[in-house]
PDB file of C-alpha atoms and ligand atoms in Angstrom:
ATOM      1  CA  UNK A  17      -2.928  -6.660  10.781  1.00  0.00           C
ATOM      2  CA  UNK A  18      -4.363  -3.860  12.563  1.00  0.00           C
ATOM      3  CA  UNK A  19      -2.803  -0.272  11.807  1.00  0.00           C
ATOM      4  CA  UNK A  20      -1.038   0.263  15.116  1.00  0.00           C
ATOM      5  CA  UNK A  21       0.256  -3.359  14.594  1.00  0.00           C
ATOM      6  CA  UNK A  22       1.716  -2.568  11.227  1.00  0.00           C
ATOM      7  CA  UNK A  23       3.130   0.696  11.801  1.00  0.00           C
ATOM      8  CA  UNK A  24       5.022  -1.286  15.849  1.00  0.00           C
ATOM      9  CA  UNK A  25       6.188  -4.319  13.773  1.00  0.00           C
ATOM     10  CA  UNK A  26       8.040  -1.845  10.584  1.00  0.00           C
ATOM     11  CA  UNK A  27      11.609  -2.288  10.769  1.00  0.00           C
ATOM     12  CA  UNK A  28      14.438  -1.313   8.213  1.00  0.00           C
ATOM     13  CA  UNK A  29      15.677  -4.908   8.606  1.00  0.00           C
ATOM     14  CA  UNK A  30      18.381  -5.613   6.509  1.00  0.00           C
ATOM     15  CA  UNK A  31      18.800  -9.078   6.530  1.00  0.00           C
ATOM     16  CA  UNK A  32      16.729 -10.571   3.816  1.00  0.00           C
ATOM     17  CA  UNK A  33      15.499 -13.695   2.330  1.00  0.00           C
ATOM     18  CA  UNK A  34      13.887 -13.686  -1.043  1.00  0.00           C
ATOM     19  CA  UNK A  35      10.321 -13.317  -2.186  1.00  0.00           C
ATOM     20  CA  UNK A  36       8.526 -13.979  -5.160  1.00  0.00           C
ATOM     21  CA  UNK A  37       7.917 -10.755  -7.037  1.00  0.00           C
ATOM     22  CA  UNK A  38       4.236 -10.420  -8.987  1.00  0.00           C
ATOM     23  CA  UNK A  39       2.374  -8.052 -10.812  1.00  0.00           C
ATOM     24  CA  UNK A  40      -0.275  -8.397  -7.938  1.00  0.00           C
ATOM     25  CA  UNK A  41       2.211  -7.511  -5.544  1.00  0.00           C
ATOM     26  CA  UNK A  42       3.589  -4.722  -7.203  1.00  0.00           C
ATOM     27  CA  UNK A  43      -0.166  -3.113  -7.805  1.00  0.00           C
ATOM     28  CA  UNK A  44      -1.188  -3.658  -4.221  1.00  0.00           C
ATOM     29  CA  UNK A  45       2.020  -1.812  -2.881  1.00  0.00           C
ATOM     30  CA  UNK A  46       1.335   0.948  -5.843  1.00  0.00           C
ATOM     31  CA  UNK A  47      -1.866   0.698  -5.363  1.00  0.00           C
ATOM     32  CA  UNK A  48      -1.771   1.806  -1.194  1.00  0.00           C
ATOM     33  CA  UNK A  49       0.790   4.415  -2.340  1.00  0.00           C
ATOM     34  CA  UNK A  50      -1.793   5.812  -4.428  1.00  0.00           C
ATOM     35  CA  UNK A  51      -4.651   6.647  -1.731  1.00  0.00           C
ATOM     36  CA  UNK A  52      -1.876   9.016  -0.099  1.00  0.00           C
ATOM     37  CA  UNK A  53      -3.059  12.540   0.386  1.00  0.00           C
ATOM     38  CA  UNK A  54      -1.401  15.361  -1.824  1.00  0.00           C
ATOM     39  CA  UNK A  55      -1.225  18.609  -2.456  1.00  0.00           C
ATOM     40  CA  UNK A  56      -4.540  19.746  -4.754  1.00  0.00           C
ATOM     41  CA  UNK A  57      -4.011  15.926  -5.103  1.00  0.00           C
ATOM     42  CA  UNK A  58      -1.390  16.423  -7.204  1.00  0.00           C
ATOM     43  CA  UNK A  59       0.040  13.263  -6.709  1.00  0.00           C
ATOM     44  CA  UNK A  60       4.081  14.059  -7.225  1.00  0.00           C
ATOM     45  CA  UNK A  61       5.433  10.455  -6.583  1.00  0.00           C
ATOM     46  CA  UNK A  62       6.549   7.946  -9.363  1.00  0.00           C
ATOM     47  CA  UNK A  63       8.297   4.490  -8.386  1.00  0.00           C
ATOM     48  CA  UNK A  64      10.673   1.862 -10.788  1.00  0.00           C
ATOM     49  CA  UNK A  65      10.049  -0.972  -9.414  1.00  0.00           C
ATOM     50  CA  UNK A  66      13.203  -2.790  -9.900  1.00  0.00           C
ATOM     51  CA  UNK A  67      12.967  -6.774 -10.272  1.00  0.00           C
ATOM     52  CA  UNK A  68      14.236  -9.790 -11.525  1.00  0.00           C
ATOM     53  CA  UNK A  69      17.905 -11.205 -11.047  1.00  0.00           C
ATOM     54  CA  UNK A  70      19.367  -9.467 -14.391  1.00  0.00           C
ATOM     55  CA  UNK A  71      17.489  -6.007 -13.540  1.00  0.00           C
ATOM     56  CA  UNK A  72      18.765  -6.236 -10.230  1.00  0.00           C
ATOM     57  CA  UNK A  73      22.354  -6.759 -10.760  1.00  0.00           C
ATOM     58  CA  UNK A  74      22.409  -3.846 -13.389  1.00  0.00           C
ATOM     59  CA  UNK A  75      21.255  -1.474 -10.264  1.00  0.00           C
ATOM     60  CA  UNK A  76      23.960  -2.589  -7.861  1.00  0.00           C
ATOM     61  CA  UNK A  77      26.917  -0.300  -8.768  1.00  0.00           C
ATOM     62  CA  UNK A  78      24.243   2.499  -7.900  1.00  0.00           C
ATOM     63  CA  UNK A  79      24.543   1.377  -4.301  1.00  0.00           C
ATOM     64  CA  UNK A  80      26.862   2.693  -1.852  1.00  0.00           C
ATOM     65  CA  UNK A  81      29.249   0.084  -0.388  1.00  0.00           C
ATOM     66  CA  UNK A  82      26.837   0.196   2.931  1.00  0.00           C
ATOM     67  CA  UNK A  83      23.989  -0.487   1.368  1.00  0.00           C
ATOM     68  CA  UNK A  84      25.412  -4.291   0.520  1.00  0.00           C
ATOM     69  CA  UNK A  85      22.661  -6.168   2.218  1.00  0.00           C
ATOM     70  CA  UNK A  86      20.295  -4.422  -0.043  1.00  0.00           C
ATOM     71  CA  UNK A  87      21.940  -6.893  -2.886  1.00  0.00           C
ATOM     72  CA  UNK A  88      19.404  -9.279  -0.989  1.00  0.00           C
ATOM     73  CA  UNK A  89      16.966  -7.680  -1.770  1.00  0.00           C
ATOM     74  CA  UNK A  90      14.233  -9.238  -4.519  1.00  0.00           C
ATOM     75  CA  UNK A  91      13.089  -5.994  -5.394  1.00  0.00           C
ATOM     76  CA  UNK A  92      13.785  -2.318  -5.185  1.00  0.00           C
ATOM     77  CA  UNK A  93      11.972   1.053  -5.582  1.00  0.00           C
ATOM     78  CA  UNK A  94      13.544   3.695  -6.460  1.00  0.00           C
ATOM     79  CA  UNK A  95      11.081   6.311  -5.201  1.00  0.00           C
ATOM     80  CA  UNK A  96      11.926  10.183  -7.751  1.00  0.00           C
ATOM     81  CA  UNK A  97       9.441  13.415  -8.592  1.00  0.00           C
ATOM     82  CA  UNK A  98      10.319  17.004  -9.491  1.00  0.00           C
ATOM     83  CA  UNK A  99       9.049  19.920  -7.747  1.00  0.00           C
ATOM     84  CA  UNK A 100       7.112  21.009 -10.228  1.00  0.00           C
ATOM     85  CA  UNK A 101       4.654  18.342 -10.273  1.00  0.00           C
ATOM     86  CA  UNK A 102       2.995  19.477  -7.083  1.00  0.00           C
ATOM     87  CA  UNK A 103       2.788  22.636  -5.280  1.00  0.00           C
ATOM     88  CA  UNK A 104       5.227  25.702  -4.823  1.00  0.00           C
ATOM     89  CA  UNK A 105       3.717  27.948  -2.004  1.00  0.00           C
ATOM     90  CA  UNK A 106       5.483  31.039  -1.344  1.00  0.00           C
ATOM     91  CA  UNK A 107       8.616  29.139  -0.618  1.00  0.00           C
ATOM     92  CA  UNK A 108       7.067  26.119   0.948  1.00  0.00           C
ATOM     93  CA  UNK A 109       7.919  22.945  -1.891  1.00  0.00           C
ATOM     94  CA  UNK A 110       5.478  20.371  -1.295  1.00  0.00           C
ATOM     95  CA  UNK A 111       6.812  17.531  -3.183  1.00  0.00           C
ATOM     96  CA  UNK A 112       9.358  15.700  -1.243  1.00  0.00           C
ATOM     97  CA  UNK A 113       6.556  15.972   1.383  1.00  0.00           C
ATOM     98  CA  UNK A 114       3.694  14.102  -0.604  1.00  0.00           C
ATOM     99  CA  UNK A 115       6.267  11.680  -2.063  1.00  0.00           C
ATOM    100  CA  UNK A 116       7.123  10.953   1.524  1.00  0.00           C
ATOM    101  CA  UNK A 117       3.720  10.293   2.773  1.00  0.00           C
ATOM    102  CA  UNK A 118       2.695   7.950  -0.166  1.00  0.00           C
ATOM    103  CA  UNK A 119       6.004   6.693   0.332  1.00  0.00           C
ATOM    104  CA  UNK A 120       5.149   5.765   3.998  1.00  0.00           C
ATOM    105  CA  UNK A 121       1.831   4.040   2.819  1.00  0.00           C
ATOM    106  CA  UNK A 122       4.004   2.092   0.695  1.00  0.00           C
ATOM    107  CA  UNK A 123       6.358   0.806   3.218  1.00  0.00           C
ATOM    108  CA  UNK A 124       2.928   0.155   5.658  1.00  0.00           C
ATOM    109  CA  UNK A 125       1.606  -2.111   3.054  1.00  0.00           C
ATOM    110  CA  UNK A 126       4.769  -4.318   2.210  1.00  0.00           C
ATOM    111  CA  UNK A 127       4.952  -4.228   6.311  1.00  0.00           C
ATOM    112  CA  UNK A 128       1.131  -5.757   6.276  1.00  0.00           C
ATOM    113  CA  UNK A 129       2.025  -8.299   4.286  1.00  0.00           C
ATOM    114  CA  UNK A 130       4.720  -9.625   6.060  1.00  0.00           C
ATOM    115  CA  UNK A 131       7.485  -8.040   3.839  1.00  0.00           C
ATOM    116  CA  UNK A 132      10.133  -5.925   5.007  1.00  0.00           C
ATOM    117  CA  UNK A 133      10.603  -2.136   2.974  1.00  0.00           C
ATOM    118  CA  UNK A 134      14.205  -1.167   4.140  1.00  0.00           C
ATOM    119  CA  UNK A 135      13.850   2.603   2.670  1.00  0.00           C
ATOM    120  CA  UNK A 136      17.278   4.074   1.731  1.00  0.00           C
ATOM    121  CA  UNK A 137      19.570   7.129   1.056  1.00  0.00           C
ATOM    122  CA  UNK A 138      23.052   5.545   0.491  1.00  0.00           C
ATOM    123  CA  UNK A 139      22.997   5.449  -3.553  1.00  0.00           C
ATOM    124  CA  UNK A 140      24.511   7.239  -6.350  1.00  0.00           C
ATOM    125  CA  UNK A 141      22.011   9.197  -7.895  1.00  0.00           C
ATOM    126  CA  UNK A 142      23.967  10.539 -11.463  1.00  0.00           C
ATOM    127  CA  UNK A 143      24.375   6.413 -11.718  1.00  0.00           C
ATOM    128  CA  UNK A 144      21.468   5.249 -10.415  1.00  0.00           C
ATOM    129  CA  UNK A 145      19.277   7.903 -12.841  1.00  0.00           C
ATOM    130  CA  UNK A 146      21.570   6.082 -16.043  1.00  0.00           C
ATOM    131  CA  UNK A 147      20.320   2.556 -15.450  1.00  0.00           C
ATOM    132  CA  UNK A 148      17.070   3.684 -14.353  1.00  0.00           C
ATOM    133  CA  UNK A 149      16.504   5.909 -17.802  1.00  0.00           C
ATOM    134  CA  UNK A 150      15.056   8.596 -15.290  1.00  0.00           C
ATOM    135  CA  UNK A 151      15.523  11.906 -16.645  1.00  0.00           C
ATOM    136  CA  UNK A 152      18.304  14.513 -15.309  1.00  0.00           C
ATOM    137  CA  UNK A 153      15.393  16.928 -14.422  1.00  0.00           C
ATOM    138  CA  UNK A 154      14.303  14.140 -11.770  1.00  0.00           C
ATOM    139  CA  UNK A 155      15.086  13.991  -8.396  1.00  0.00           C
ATOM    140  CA  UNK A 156      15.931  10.430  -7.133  1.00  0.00           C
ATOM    141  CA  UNK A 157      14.922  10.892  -3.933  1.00  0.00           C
ATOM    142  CA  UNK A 158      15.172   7.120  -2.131  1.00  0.00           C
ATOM    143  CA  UNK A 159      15.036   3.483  -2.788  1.00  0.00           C
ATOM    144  CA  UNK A 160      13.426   0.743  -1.107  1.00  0.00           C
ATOM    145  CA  UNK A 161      14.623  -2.739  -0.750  1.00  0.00           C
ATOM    146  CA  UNK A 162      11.892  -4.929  -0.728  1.00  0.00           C
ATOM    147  CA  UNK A 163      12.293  -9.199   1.196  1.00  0.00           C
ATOM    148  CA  UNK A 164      11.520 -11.151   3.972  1.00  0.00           C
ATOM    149  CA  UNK A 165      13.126 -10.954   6.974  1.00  0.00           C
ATOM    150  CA  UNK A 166      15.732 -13.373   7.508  1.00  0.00           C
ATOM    151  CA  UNK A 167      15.215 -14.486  11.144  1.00  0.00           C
ATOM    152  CA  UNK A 168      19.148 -15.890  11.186  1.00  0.00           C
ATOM    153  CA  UNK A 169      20.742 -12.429  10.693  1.00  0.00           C
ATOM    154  CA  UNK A 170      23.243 -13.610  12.928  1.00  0.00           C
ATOM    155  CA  UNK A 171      24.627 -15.795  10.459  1.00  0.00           C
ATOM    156  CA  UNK A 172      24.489 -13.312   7.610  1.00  0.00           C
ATOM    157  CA  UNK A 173      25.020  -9.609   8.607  1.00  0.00           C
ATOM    158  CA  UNK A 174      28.241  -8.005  10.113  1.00  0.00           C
ATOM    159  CA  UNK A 175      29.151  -7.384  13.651  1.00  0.00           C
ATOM    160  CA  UNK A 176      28.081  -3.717  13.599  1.00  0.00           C
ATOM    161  CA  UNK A 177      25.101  -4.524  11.708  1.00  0.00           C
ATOM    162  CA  UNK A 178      23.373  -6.905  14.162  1.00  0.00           C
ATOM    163  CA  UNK A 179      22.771  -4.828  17.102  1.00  0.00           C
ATOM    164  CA  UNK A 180      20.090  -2.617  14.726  1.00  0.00           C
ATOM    165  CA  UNK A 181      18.621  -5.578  13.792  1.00  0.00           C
ATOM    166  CA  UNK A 182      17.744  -6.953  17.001  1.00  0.00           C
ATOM    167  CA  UNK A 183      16.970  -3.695  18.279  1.00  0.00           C
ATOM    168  CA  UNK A 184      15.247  -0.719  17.218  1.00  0.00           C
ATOM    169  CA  UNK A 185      17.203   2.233  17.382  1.00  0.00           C
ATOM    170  CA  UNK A 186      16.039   4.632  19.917  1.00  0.00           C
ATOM    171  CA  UNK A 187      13.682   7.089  19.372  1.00  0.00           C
ATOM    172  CA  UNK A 188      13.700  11.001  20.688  1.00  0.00           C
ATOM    173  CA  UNK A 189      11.314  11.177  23.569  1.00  0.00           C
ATOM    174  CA  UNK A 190       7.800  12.680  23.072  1.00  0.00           C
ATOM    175  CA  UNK A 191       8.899  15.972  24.871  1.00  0.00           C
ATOM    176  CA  UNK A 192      11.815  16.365  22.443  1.00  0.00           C
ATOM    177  CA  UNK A 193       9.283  16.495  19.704  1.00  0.00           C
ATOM    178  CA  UNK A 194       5.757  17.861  20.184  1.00  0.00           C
ATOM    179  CA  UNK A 195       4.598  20.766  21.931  1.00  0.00           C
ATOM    180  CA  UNK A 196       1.128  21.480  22.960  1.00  0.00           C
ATOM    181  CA  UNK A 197      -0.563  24.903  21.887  1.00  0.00           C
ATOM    182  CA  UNK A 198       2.536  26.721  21.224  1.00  0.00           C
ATOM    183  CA  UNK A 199       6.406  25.744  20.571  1.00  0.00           C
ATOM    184  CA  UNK A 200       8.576  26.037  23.366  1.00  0.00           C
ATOM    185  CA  UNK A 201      12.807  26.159  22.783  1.00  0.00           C
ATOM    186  CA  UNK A 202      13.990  23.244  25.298  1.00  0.00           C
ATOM    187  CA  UNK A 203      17.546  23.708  24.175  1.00  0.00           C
TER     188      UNK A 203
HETATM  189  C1  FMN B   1      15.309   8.662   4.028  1.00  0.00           C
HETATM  190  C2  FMN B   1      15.925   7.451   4.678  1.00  0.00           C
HETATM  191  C3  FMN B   1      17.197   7.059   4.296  1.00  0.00           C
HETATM  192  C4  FMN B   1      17.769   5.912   4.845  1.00  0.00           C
HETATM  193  N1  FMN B   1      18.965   5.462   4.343  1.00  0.00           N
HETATM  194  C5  FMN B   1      19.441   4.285   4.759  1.00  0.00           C
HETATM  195  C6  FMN B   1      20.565   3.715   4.110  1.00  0.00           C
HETATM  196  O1  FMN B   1      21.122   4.241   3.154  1.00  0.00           O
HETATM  197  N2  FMN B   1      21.020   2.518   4.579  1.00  0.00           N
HETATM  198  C7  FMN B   1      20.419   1.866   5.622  1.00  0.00           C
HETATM  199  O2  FMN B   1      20.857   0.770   5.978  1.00  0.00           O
HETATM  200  N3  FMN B   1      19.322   2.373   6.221  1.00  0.00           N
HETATM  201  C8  FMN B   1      18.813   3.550   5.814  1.00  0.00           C
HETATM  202  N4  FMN B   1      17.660   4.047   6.383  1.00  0.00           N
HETATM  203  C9  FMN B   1      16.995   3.311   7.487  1.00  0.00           C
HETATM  204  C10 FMN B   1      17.202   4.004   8.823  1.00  0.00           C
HETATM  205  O3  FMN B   1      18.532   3.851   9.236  1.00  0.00           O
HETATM  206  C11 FMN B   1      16.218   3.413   9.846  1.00  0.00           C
HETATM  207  O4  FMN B   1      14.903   3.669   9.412  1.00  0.00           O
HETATM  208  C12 FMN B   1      16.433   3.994  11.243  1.00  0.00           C
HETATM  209  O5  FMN B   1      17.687   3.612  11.747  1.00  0.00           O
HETATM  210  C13 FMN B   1      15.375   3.557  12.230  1.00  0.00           C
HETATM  211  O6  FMN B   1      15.292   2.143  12.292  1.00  0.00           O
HETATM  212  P1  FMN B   1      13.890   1.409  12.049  1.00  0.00           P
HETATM  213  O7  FMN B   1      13.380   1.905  10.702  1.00  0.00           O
HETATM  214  O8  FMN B   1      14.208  -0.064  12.001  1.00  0.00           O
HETATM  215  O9  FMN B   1      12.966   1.769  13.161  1.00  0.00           O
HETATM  216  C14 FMN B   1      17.081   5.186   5.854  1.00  0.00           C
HETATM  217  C15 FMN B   1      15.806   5.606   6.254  1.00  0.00           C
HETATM  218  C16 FMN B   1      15.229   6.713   5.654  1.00  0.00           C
HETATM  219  C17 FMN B   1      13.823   7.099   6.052  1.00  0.00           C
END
């Protein structure tokens, strides 16, 4: 799949149908996450990969009663860092930053390979920290639920559910968000 492909067809689908989970996929997701730009190359972001039926159920009382669908999931990430493992400029903290961009690469690869990465924020972090054995000092900063898209979502997700899933939600126009040579206040 070409790049601009990849990056049209992403969706945080939530209907899912399940995949087998392998050591080779696991390293080629890590492995894309890896070639992500950092500060000094720093390289702040570190992933659980959560799999297998028994590891899975033990994470579900992390999730928030939203997140539901993700129970469809055959694998999550649970994406964490600290700040101190990358930079601290003045008062500019680069490591949510860096996490996010390798993050992104992540989700781009599962998308290239036909997968969907749903990322999320709607988990309990004190819990989800306890099954994960991921230490206090750690900031748990998403998850990812990992699948296939289930192309009858119809017949699986709720009423208020489906409209997102057959659409994308709508985006802020480019006006709204770039400027050229200098930032202008529209509003
Ligand atoms: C940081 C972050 C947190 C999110 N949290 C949730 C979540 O808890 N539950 C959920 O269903 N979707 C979650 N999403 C998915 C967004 O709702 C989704 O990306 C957005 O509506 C745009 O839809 P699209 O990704 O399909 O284009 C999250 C996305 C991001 C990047």
């Amino acid at each position: 799949m070409e790049l601009k492909e990849t990056i049209e067809k992403r969706r945080a689908y939530k209907a899912l149908i399940p995949i087998e989970v392998t050591d080779e996929l696991i390293n080629d997701l890590a492995k894309h996450a890896q070639l992500a730009p950092s500060c000094f190359n720093n390289q702040p972001w570190r992933y659980v990969f959560i799999h297998g039926k028994e590891n899975l159920e033990k994470f579900y009382p992390a999730l928030t009663g939203g997140n539901a669908w993700a129970q469809k999931a055959s694998m999550i990430v649970a994406v964490f860092s600290k700040q101190e493992f990358d930079c601290i400029i003045k008062d500019k903290i680069y490591f949510l930053f860096d996490t996010g961009m390798a993050t992104a690469f992540l989700i781009l690869r599962a998308t290239d390979l036909g997968l969907v990465a749903h990322p999320m924020a709607g988990f309990n972090e004190d819990i989800a920290k306890e099954i994960l054995n991921i230490p206090p000092d750690m900031k748990l900063i998403a998850i990812i639920g990992i699948g296939k898209h289930n192309e009858d979502f119809e017949d699986v997700l709720e009423e208020n559910q489906i409209e997102h899933e057959r659409n994308r939600p709508i985006r802020m126009n480019l006006n709204e968000f770039i400027y050229h040579n200098r930032y202008e206040k529209t509003s």
